[in-house]
mmCIF file of C-alpha atoms in Angstrom:
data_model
loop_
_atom_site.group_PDB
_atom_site.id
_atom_site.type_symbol
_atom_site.label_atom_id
_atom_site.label_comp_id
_atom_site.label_asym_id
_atom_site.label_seq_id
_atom_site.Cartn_x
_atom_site.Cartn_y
_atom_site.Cartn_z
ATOM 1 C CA UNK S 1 46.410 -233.564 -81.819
ATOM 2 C CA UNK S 2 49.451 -233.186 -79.521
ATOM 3 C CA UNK S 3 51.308 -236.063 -80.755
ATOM 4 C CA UNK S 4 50.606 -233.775 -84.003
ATOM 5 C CA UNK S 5 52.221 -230.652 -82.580
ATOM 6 C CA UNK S 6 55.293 -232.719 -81.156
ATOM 7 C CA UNK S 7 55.826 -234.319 -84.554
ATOM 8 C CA UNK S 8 56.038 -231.107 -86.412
ATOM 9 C CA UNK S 9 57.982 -229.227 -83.834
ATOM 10 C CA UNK S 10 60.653 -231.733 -83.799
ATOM 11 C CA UNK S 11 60.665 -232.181 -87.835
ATOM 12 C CA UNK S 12 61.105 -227.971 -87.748
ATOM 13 C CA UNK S 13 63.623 -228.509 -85.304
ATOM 14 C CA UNK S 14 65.913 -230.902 -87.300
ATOM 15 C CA UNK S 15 64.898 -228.988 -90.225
ATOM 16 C CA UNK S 16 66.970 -225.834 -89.013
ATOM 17 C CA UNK S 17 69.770 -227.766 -87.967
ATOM 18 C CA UNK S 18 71.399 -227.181 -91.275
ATOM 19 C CA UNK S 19 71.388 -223.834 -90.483
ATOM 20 C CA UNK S 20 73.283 -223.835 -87.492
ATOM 21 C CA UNK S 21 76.928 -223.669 -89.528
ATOM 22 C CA UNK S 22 76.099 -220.372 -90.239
ATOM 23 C CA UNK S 23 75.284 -219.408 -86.722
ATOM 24 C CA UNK S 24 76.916 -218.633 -83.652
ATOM 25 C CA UNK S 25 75.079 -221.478 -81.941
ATOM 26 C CA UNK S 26 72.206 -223.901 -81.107
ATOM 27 C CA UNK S 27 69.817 -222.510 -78.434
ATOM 28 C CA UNK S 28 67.580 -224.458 -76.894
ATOM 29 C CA UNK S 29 64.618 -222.795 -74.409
ATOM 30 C CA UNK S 30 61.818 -223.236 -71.873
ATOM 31 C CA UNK S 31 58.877 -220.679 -71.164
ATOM 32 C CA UNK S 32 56.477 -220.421 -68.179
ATOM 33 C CA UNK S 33 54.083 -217.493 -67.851
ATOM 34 C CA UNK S 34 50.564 -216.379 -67.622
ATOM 35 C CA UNK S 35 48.292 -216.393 -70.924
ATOM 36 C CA UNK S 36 45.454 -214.106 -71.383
ATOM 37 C CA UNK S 37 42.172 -215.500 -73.477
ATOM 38 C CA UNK S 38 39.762 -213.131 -74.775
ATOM 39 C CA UNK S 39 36.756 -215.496 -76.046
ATOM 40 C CA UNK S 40 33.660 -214.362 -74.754
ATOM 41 C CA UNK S 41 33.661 -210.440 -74.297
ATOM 42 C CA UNK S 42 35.999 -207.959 -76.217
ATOM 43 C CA UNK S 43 37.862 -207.063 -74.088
ATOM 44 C CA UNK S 44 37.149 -209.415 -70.621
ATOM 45 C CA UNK S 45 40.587 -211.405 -70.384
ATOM 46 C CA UNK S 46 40.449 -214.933 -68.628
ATOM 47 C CA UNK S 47 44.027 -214.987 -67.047
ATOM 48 C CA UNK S 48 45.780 -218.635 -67.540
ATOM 49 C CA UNK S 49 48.833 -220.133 -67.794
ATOM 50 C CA UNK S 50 51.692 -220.771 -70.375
ATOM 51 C CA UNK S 51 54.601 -223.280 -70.851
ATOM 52 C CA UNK S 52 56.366 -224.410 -73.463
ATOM 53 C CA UNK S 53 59.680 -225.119 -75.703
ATOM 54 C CA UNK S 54 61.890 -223.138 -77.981
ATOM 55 C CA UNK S 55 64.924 -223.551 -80.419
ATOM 56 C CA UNK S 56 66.785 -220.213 -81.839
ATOM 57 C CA UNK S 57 69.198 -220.189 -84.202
ATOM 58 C CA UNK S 58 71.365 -216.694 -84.261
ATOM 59 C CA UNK S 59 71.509 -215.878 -87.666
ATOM 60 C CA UNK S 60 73.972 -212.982 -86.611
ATOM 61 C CA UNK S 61 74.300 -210.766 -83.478
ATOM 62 C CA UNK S 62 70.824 -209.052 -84.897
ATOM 63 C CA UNK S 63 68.728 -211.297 -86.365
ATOM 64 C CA UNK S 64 67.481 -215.213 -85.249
ATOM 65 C CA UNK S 65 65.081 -218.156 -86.048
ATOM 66 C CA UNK S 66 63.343 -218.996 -83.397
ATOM 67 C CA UNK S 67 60.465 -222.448 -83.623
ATOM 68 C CA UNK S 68 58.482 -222.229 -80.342
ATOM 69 C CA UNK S 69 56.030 -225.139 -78.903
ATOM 70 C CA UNK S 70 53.572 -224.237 -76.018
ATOM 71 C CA UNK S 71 50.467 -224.700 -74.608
ATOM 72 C CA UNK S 72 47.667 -222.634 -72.448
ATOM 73 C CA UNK S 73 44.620 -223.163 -70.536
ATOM 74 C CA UNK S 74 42.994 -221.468 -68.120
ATOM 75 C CA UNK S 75 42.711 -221.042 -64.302
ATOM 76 C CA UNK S 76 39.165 -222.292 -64.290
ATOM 77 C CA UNK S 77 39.775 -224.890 -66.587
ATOM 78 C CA UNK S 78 37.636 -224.073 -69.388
ATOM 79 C CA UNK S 79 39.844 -223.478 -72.077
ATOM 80 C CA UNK S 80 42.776 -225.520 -72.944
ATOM 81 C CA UNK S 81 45.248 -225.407 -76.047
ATOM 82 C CA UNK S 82 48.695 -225.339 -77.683
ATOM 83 C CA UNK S 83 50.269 -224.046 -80.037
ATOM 84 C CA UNK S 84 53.665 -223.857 -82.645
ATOM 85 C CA UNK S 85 55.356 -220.796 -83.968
ATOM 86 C CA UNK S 86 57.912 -220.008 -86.576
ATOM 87 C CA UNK S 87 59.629 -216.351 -85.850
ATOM 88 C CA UNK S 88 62.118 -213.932 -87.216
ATOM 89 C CA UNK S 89 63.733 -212.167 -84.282
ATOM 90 C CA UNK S 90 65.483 -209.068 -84.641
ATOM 91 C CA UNK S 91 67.277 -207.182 -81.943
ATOM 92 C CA UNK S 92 67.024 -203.651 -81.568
ATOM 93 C CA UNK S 93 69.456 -202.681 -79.186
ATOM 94 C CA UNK S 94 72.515 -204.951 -78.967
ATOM 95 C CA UNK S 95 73.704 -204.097 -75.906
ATOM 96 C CA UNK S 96 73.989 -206.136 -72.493
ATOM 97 C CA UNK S 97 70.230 -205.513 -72.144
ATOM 98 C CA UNK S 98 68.567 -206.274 -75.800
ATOM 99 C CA UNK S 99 64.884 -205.303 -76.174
ATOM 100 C CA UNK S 100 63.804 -208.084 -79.326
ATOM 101 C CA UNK S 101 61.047 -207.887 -81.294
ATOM 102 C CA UNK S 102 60.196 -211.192 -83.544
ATOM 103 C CA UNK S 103 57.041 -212.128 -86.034
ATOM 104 C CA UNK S 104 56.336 -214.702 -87.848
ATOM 105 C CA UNK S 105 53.010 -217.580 -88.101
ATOM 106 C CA UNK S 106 50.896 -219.656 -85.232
ATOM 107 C CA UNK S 107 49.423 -222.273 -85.425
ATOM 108 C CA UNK S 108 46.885 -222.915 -82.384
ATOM 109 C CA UNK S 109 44.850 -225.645 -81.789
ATOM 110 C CA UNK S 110 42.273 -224.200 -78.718
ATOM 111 C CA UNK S 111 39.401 -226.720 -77.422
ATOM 112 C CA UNK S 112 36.678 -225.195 -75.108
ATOM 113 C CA UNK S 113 35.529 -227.291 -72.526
ATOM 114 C CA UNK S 114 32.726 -225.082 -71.754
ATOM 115 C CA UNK S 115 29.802 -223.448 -73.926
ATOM 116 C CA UNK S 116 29.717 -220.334 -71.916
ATOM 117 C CA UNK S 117 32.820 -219.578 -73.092
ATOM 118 C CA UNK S 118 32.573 -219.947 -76.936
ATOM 119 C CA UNK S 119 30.739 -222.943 -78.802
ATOM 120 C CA UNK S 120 33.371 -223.474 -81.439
ATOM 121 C CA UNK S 121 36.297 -224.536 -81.146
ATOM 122 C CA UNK S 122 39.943 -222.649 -82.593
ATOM 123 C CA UNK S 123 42.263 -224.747 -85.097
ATOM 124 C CA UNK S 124 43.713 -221.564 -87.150
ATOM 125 C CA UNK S 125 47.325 -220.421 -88.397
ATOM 126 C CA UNK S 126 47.529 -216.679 -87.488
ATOM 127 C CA UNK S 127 50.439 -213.733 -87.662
ATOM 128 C CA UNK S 128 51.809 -213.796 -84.401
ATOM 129 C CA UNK S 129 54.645 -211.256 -82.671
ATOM 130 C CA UNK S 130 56.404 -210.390 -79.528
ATOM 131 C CA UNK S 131 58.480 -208.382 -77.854
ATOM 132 C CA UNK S 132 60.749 -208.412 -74.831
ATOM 133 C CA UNK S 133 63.598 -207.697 -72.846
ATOM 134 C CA UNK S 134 66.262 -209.659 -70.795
ATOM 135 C CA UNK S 135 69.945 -210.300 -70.176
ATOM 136 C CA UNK S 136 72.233 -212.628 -72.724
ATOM 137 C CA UNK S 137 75.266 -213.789 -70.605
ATOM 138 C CA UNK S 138 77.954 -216.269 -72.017
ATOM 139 C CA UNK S 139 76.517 -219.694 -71.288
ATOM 140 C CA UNK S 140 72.411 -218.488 -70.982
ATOM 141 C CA UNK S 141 69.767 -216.282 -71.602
ATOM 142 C CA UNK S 142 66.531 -214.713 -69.824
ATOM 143 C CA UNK S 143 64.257 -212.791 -71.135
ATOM 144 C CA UNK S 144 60.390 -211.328 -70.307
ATOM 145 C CA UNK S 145 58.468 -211.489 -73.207
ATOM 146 C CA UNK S 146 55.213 -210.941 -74.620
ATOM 147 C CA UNK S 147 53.821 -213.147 -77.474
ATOM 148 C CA UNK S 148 50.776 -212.388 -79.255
ATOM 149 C CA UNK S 149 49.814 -215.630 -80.399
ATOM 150 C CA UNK S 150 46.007 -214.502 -82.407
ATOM 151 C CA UNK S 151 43.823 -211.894 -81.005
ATOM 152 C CA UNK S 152 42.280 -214.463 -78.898
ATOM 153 C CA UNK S 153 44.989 -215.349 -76.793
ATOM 154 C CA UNK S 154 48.436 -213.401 -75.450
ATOM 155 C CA UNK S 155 50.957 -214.308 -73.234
ATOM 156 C CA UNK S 156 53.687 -213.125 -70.664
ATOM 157 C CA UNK S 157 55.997 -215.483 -69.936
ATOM 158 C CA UNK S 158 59.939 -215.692 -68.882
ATOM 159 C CA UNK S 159 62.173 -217.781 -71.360
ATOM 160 C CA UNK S 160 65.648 -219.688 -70.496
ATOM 161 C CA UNK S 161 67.438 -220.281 -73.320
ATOM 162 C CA UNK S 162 70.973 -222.452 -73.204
#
């Protein structure tokens, strides 16, 4: 099912490409945070981890396409999933410090490796949104960012984008 994920992230990828004469510029992004699950009680988070891949395409100095790629699990091991996005990004203040807000569709593909947790497994395409903050400099940018990815699973995580 990864293989899967790969596939269509890179056939998304070369899919926007076209796109890219009418933008600024290519960016291409990494993620690492902390993912929170909420599977068992409303409202009981299990605290995990994120990573992943993005591409953005600036549509303008407001609006982007952005295809993200990333996977989760768990700190005790017992959940473990990915997932691929397709966003709209929008920012709201255009200044040296942007606060951008983005939604769009998930796909996640979660697998529980225990039945304590939840007996059946997640293979779903949700809404999904974020928000966050950082710093856009010439050659790079950072930003904190929070992804809601379905209600069962939310992340934190900083981005890099080149």
């Amino acid at each position: 099912m990864k293989q899967f994920f790969i596939k269509i992230f890179v056939l998304i990828i070369i899919s926007l490409i076209p796109l890219s004469s009418y933008a600024e510029y290519f960016n291409l992004g990494v993620k690492y945070g902390y993912a929170y699950f909420d599977n068992d009680d409303y409202g009981d988070y299990d605290k995990g981890k994120t990573y992943g891949a993005i591409a953005q395409i600036p549509l303008d100095r407001t609006f982007d396409i952005e295809v993200e790629y990333g996977k989760f699990e768990d700190d005790d091991g017992l959940v473990d999933g990915d997932f691929i996005g397709g966003y709209l990004g929008a920012f709201l203040l255009n200044l040296r410090i942007p606060i951008k807000v983005k939604a769009g569709a998930a796909k996640q593909d979660i697998e529980f490796t225990s039945l304590d947790v939840n007996p059946e497994d997640i293979d779903e395409v949700n809404f999904s949104w974020g928000a966050g903050t950082g710093m856009r400099f010439p050659l790079f940018s950072g930003y904190v960012e929070y992804l809601q990815i379905s209600k069962e699973v939310h992340t934190i995580a900083i981005t890099i984008n080149f």
